[in-house]
Coordinates of C-alpha atoms in Angstrom, one line a residue:
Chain A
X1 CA 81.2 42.1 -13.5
X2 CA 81.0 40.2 -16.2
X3 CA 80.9 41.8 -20.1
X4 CA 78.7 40.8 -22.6
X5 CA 81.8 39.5 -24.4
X6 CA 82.0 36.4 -21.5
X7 CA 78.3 36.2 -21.7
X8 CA 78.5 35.3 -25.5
X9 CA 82.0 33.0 -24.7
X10 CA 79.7 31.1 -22.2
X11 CA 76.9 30.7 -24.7
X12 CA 79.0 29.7 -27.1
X13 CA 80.5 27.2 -25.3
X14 CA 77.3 25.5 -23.8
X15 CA 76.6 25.2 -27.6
X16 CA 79.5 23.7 -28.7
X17 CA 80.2 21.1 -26.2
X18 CA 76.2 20.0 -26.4
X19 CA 76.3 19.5 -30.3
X20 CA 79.9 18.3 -30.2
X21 CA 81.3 21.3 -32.4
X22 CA 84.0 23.2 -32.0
X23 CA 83.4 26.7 -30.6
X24 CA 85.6 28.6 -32.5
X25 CA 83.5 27.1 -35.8
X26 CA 80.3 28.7 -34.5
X27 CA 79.2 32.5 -36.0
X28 CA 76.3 34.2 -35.0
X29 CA 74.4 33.3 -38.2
X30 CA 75.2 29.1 -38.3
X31 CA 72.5 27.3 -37.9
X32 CA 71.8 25.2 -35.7
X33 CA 69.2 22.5 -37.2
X34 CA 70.2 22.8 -41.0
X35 CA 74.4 23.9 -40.6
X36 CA 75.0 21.6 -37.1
X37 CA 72.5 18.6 -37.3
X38 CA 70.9 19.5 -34.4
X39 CA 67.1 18.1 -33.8
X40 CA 64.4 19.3 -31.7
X41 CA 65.9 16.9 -28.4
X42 CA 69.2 18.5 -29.4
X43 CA 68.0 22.3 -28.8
X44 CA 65.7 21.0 -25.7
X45 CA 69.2 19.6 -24.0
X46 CA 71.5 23.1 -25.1
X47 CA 68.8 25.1 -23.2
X48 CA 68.3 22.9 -20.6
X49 CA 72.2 23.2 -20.0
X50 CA 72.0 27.1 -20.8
X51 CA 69.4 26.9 -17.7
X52 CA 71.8 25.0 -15.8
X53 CA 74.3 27.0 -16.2
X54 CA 72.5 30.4 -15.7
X55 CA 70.4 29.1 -12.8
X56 CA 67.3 30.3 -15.2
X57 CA 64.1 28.2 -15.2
X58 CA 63.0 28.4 -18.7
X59 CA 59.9 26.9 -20.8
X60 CA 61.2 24.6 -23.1
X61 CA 58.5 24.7 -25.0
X62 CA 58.1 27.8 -25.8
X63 CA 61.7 28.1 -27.1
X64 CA 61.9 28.6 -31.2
X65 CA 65.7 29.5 -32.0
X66 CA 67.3 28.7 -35.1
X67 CA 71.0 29.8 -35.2
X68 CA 73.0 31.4 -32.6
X69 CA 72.5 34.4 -33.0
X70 CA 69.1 33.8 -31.5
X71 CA 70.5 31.8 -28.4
X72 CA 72.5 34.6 -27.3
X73 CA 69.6 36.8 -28.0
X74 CA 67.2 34.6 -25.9
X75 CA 69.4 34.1 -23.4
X76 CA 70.0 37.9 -22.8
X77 CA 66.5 38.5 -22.1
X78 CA 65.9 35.9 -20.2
X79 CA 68.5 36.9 -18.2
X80 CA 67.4 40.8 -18.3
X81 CA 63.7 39.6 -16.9
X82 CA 65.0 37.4 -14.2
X83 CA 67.1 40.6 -13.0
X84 CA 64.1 43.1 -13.7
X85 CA 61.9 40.4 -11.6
X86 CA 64.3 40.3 -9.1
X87 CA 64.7 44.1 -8.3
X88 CA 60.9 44.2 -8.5
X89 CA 59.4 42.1 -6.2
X90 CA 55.8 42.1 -7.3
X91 CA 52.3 43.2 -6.2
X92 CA 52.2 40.4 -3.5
X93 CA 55.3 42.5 -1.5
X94 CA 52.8 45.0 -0.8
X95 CA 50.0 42.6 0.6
Chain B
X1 CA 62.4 -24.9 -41.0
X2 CA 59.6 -26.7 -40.5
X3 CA 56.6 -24.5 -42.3
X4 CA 58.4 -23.3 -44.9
X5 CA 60.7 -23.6 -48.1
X6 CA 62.7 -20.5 -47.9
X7 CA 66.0 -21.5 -46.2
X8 CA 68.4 -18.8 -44.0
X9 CA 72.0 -18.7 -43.9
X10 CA 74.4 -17.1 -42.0
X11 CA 76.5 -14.4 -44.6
X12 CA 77.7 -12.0 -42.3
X13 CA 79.4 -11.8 -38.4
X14 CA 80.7 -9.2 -36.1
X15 CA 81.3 -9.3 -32.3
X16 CA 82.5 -6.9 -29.6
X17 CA 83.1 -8.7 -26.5
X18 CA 86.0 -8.9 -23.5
X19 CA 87.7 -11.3 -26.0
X20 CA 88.0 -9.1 -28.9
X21 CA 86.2 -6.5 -30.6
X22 CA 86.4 -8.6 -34.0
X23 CA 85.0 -12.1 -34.8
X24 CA 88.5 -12.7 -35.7
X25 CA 90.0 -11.8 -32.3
X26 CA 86.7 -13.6 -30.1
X27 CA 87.7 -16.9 -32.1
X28 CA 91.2 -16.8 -31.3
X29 CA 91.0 -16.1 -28.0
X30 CA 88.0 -18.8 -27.8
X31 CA 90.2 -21.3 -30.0
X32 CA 93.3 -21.2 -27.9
X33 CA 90.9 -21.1 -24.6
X34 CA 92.3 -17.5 -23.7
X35 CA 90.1 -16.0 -21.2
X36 CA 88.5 -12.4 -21.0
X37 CA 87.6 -11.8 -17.4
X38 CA 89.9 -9.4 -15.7
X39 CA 89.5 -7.8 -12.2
X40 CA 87.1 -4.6 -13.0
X41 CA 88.3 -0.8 -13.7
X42 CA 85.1 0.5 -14.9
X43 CA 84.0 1.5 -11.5
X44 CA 85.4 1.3 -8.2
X45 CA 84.2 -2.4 -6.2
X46 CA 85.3 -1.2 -2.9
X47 CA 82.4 -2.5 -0.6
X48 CA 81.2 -5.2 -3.2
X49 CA 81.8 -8.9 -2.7
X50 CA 82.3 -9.5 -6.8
X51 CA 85.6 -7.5 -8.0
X52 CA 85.6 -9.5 -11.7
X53 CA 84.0 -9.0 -14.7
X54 CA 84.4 -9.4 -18.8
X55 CA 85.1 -5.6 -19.5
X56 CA 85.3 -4.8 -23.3
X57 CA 88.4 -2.8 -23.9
X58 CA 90.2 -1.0 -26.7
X59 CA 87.0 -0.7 -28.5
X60 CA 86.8 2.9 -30.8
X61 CA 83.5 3.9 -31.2
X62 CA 84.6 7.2 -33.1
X63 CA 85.1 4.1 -36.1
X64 CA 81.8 3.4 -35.8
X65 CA 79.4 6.6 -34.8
X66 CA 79.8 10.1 -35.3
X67 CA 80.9 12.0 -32.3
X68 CA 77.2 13.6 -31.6
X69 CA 75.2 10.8 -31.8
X70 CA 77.1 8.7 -29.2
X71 CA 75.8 10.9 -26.1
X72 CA 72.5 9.5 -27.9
X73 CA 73.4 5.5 -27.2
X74 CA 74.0 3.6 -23.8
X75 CA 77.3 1.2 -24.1
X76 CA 75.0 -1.5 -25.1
X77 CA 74.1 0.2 -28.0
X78 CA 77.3 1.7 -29.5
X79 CA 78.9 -1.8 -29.2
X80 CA 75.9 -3.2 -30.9
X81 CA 77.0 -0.3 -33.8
X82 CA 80.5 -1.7 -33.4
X83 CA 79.4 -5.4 -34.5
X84 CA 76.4 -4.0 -37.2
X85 CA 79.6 -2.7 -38.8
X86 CA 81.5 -5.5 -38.8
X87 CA 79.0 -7.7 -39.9
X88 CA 77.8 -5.4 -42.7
X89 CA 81.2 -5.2 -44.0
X90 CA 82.0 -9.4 -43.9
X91 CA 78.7 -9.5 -45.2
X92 CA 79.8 -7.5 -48.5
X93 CA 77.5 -5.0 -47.7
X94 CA 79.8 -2.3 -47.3
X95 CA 80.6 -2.0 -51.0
X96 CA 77.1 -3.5 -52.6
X97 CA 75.0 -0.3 -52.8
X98 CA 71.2 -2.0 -51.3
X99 CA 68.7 -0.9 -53.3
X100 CA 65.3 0.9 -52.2
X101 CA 63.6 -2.3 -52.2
X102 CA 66.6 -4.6 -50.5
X103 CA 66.3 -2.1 -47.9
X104 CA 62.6 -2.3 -47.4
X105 CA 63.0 -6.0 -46.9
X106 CA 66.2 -5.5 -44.8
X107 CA 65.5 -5.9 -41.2
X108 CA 66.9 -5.5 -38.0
X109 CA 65.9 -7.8 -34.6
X110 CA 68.1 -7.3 -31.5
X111 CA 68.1 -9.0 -28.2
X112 CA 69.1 -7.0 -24.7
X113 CA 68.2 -8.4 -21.4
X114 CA 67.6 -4.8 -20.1
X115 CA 68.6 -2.3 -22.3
X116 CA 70.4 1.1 -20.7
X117 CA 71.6 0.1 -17.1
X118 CA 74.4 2.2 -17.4
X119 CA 73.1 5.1 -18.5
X120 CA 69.5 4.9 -15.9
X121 CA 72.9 4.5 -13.2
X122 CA 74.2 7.5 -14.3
X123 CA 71.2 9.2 -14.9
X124 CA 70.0 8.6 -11.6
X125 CA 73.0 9.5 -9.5
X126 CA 73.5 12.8 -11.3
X127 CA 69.8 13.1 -11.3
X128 CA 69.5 16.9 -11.0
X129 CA 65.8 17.6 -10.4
X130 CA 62.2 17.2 -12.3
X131 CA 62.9 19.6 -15.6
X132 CA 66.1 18.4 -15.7
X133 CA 66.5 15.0 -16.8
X134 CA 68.3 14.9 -20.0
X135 CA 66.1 14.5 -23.2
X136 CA 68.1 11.8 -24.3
X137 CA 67.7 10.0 -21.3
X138 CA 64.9 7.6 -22.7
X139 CA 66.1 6.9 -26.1
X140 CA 69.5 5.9 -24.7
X141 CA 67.9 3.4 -22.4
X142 CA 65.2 1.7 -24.2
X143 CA 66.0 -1.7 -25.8
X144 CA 64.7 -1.1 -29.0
X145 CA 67.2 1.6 -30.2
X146 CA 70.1 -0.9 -30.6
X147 CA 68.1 -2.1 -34.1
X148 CA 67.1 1.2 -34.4
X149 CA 70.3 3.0 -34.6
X150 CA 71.3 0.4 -36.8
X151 CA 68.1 0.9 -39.3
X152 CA 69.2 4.9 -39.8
X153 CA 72.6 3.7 -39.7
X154 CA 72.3 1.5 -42.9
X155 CA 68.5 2.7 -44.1
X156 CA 67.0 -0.7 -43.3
X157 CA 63.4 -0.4 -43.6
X158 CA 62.0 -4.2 -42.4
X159 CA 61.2 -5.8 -39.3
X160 CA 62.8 -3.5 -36.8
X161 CA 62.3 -4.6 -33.0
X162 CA 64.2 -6.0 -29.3
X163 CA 63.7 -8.9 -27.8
X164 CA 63.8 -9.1 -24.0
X165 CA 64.0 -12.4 -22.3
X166 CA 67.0 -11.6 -19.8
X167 CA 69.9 -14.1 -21.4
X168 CA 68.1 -15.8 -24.0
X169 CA 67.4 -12.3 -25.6
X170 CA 70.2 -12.9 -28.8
X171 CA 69.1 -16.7 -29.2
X172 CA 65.6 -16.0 -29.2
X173 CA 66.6 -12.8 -31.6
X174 CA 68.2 -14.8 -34.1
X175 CA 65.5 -17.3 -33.9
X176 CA 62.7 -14.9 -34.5
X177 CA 64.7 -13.5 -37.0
X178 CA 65.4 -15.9 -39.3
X179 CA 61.7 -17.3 -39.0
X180 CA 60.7 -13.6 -40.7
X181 CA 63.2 -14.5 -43.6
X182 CA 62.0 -17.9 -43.6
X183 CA 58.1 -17.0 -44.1
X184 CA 58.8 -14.0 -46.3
X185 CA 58.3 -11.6 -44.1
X186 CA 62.1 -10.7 -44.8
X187 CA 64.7 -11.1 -46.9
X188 CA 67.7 -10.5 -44.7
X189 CA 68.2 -9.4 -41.0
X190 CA 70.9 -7.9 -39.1
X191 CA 70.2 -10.0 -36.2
X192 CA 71.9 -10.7 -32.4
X193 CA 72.3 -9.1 -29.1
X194 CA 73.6 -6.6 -26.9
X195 CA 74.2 -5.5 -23.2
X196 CA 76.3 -3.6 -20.9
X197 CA 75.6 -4.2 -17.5
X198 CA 79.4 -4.1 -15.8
X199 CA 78.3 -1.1 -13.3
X200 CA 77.3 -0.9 -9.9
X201 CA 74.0 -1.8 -10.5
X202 CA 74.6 -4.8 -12.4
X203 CA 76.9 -6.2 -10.2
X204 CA 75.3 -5.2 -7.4
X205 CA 71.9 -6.6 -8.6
X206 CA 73.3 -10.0 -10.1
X207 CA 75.5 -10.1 -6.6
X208 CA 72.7 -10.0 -4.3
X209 CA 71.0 -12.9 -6.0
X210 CA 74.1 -14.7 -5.3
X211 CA 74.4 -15.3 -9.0
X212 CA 78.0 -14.2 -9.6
X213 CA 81.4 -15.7 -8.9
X214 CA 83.6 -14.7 -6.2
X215 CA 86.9 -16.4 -7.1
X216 CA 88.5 -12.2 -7.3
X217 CA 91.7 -13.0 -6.7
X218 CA 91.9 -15.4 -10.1
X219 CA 89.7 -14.3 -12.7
X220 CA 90.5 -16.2 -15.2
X221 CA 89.6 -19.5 -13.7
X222 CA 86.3 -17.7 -11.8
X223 CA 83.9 -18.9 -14.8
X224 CA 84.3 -23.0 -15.0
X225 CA 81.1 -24.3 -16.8
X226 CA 80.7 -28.0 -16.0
X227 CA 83.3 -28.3 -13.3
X228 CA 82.0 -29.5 -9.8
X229 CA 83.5 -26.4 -7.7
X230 CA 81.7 -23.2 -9.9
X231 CA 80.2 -20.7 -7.7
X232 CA 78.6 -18.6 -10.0
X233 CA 78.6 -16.9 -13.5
X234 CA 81.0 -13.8 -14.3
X235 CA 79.4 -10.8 -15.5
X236 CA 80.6 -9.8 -19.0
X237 CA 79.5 -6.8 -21.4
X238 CA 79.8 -6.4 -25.5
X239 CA 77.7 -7.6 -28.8
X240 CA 77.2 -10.0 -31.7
X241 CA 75.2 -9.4 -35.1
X242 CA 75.3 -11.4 -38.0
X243 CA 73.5 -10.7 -40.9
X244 CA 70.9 -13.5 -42.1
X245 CA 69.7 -13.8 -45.8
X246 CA 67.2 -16.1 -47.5
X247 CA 69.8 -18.3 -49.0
X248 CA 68.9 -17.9 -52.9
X249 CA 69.4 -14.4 -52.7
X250 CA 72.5 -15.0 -51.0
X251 CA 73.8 -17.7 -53.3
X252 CA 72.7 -15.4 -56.6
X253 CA 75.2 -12.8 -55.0
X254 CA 77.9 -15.0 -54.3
X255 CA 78.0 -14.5 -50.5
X256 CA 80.1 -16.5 -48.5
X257 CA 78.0 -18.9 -46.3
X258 CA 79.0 -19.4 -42.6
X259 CA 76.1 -22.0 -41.8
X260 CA 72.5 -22.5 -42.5
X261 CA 69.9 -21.7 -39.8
X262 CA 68.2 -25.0 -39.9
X263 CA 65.5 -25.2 -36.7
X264 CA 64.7 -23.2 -33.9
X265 CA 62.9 -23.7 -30.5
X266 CA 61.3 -21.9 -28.0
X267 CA 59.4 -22.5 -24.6
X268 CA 58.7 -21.8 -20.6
X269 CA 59.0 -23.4 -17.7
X270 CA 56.3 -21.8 -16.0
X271 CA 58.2 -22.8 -13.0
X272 CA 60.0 -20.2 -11.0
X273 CA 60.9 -16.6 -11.9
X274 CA 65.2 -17.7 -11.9
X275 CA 65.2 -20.8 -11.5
X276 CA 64.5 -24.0 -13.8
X277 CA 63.0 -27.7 -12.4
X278 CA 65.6 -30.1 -11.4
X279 CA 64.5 -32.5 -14.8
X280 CA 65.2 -29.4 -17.0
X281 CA 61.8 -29.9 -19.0
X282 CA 62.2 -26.7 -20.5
X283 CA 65.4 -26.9 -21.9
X284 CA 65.2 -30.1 -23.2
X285 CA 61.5 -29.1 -24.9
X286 CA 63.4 -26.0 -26.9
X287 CA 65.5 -28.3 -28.1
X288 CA 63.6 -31.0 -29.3
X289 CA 61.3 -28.7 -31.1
X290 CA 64.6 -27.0 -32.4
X291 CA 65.3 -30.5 -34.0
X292 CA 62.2 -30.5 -35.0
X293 CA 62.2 -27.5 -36.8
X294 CA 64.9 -28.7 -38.5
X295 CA 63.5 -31.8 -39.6
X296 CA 65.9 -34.0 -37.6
X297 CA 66.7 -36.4 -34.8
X298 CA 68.8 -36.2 -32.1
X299 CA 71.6 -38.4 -33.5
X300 CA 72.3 -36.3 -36.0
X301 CA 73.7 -33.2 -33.9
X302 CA 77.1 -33.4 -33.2
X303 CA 77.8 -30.6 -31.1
X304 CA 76.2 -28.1 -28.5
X305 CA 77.2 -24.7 -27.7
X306 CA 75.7 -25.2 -23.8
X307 CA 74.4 -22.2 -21.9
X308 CA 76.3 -23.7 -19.2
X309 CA 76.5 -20.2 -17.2
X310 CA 79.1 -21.8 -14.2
X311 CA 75.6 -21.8 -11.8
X312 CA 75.4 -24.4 -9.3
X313 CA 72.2 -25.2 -10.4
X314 CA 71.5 -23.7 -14.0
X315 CA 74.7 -26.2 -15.7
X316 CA 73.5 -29.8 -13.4
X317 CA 69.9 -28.6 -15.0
X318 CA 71.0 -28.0 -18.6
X319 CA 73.3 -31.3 -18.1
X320 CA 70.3 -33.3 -17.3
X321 CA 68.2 -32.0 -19.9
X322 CA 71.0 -32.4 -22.4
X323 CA 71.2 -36.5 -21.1
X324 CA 67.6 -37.0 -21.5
X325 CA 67.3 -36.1 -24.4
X326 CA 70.2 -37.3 -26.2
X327 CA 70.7 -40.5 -24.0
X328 CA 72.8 -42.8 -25.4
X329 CA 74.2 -40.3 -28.1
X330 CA 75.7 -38.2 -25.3
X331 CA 79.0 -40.8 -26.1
X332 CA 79.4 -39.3 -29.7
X333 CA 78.2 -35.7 -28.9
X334 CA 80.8 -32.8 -27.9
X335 CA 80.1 -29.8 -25.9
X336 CA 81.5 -26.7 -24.8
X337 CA 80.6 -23.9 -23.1
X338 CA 82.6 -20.9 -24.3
X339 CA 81.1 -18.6 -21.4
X340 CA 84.1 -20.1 -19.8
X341 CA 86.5 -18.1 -22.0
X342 CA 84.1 -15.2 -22.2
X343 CA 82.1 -15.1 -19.3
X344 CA 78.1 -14.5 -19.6
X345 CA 77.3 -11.3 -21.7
X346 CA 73.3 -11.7 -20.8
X347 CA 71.5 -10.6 -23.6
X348 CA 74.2 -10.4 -26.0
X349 CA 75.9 -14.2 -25.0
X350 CA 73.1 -16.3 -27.6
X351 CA 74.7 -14.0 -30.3
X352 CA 78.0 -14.4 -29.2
X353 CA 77.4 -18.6 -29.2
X354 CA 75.8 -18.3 -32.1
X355 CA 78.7 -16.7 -33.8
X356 CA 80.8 -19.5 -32.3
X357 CA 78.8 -22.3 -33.1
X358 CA 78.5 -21.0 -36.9
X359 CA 83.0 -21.0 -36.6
X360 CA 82.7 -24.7 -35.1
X361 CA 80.3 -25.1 -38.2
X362 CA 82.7 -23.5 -40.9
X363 CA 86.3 -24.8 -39.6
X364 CA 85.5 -28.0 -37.9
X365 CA 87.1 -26.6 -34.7
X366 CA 85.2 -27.3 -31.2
X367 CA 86.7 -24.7 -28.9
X368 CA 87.4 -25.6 -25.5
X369 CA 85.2 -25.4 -22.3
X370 CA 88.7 -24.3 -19.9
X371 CA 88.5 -24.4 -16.1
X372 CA 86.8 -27.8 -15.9
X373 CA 89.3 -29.3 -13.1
X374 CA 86.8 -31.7 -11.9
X375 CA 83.8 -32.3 -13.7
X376 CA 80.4 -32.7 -12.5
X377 CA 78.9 -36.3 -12.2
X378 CA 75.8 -34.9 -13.9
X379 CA 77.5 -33.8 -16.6
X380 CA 78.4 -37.2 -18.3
X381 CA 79.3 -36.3 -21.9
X382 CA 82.5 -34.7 -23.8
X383 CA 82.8 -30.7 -22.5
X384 CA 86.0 -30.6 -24.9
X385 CA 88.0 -29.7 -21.7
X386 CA 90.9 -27.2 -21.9
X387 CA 92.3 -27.5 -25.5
X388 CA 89.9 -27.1 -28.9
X389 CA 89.6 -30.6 -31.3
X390 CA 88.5 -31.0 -34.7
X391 CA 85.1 -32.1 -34.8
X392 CA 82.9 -32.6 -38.5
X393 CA 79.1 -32.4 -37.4
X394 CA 76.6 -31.6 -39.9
X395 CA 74.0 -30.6 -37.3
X396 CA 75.3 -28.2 -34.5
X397 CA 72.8 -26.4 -31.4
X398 CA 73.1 -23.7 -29.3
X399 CA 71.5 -23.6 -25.9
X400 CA 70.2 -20.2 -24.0
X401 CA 68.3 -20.4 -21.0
X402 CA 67.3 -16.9 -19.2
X403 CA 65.5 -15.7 -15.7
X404 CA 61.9 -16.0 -16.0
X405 CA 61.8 -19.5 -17.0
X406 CA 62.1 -19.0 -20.8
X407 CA 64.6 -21.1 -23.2
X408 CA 65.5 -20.7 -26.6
X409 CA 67.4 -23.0 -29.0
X410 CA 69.1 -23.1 -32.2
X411 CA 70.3 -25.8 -34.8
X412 CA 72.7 -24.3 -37.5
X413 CA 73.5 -26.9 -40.3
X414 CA 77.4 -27.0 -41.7
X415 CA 77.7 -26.0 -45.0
X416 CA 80.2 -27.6 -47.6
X417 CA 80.3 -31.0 -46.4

């Protein structure tokens, strides 16, 4: 099983090799935009390889983070309503 | 140029090709006739008839952008970065801090045949469903970013704009180029061409038009311009920029002067979508409006860079259009093609020639068309065959001809004489 300490490597990771820093340089509260350079098609492509990576399928769109603290944070309940959807299979089980 | 009594020089060069990632290096290797083409290792040609290409090697793009923008470019535009640099720096503008208003009349117009093949290749083949195509996908392959990665690069706030006609895309470039300096539309221009199509699609593409040599197993004798036995062109990748500037300004600052653009030509054939009419009209119109432009007649050129591809067809056409137009002054003219030595880098090759032609202009050195074993009958003037020679013309051109019947020609004027 995995601990929320690999979760947060893997994160971190994804982030680092999409911006081209190095992962040991990142801390929960660096910035992504204003400490790493990143633009908006910067952030689009680090979820888009989060989603990848995580087999999520996430609105792009609708994603506001600004340091990554807020990655890890997004990513985690992401990945806690993909599990809750999948133990719950919905009203149209019943039908 | 005609129209107008602003003048344009040439202050600033810098070239990434299979001969060299400097001007420096592209000249001696074009000098001493030393060719680039090598069997390619950028991809695997098991399956493809054409094994050869003009690879660019050795070149360090970490000197030239910042590790998280390079995802950001195609090949086509990080060498483009490679030779903005170069040409910025011989230029003297790597130490001269450009004012706000130098840059707003700073321009940049680039020529690439077609832009991001590389990266649409690997897009496609790794292509990993509809919400999942990389956003950087598009700005990497459009044409247009080579100048504008080199506007944020240097803050040049002009003209800022591609030019696509397949491999007359740097000639026409230059051409369009120094008309904005030359109608004060600009002051200076970072000007040229670009491309990087050595992948599976571009060989494969140009191979099933039957454009490309097939002499694999000797490379560097597969592109022969001029000879009677060429079988096709060789593909070859890289860049040239130079950096244009109104020639006052460029005198007032001291700049060293490589050559003057002096006329420029442009037309169509309106004939075939690759191929040009036996009489080479449209050739031979380019240039005669390129003398034109420059306010002079055909005696008074002394030297061609020729397109001169190693087609079958394209060099007999060029040769013809050359002899009709120069007639009996073909004796005293001298030619070369230097796409023997470097084999044809599409959109980037009319900046590559130009950067040639402005050398032949500044050290009275022809450089050698190589491979010519036996020369065409058509081709009945001097193609300066295997070994450079001192030449002194005041009045040099430089030839591009690309698919879709459209032609482009320069005149540079030596300086100093």
């Amino acid at each position: 099983m995995e601990t929320q300490a690999d979760l947060d490597n893997q994160i971190y990771q994804i982030i680092a090799k999409m911006l081209r820093v190095k992962a040991e340089n990142l801390r929960p509260e660096t910035r992504l935009r204003e400490d790493l350079g990143a633009d908006s098609l910067d952030l689009t492509e680090v979820v888009m390889e989060l989603e990848v990576h995580f087999g999520l399928n996430l609105n792009t769109r609708e994603v506001h983070i600004s340091t990554v603290a807020e990655v890890v944070s997004y990513m985690k309940d992401s990945l806690a309503a993909r599990d809750q959807a999948e133990q719950d299979p919905g009203p149209q089980a019943n039908v | 140029m005609k129209h107008s009594t602003r003048r344009v020089v040439i202050t600033g060069m810098g070239a990434v090709t299979p001969c060299g990632n400097t001007v420096a290096e592209l000249w001696q290797s074009l000098e001493a006739g030393r060719s680039g083409i090598r069997t390619i290792t950028r991809f695997n040609t098991t399956g493809f008839d054409c094994h050869i290409a003009g690879e660019v090697v050795g070149f360090e793009l970490d000197r030239f952008v910042v590790a998280r923008d390079q995802k950001k470019m195609d090949l086509f535009t990080q060498y483009a970065m490679g030779a903005a640099e170069e040409a910025m720096l011989d230029a003297g503008f790597g130490s001269h801090e450009l004012s706000s208003d130098e840059r707003d009349s700073f321009g940049a117009v680039l020529g690439s045949g077609i832009g991001g093949l590389t990266t649409i290749w690997h897009e496609a083949n790794g292509y990993r469903g509809p919400r999942r195509t990389s956003p950087f996908f598009i700005p990497a392959i459009i044409s247009n970013l080579a100048p504008g990665f080199i506007s944020l690069r240097w803050g040049l706030r002009g003209p800022n704009k591609a030019v696509a006609s397949a491999c007359a895309s740097a000639t026409h470039a230059i051409g369009d180029a120094a008309r904005l300096i030359a109608h004060g539309y600009a002051d200076r221009m970072l000007t040229g061409g670009a491309e990087s199509g050595v992948n599976p699609l571009g060989i494969g593409g140009f191979g099933a038009m039957n454009a490309l040599s097939l002499r694999n197993a000797t490379p560097h004798a597969a592109s022969r311009p001029f000879d009677q036995d060429r079988d096709g062109f060789v593909l070859s990748e890289g860049a040239g920029i130079l950096v244009l500037e109104e020639r006052e300004l460029a005198l007032g600052r001291g700049a060293k002067i490589y050559a003057e653009v002096a006329g420029y030509g442009e037309t169509a054939d309106a004939f075939h979508i690759t191929r040009a009419p036996d009489d080479g009209a449209g050739p031979m119109r380019a240039m005669a409006l390129a003398l034109d432009d420059a306010g002079i007649v055909a005696e008074q050129v002394g030297y061609i860079n020729a397109h001169a591809t190693s087609t079958p067809t394209g060099d007999r056409i060029e040769s013809r259009a050359i002899r009709t137009l120069f007639g009996k002054h073909c004796s005293k003219l001298s030619v070369s093609s230097t796409k023997s030595v470097t084999g044809h880098l599409l959109g980037a090759a009319g900046a590559v020639e130009t950067i040639a032609t402005a050398m032949t202009a500044a050290t009275g050195i022809a450089p050698p068309t190589i491979n010519v074993f036996n020369q065409d009958s058509e081709t009945d003037f001097d193609v300066t065959p295997h070994t450079s020679k001192k030449v002194r013309p005041e009045y040099l051109m430089n030839n591009s001809i690309g698919f879709g019947g459209t032609n482009a020609t320069l005149v540079l004027r030596a300086v100093g004489l």
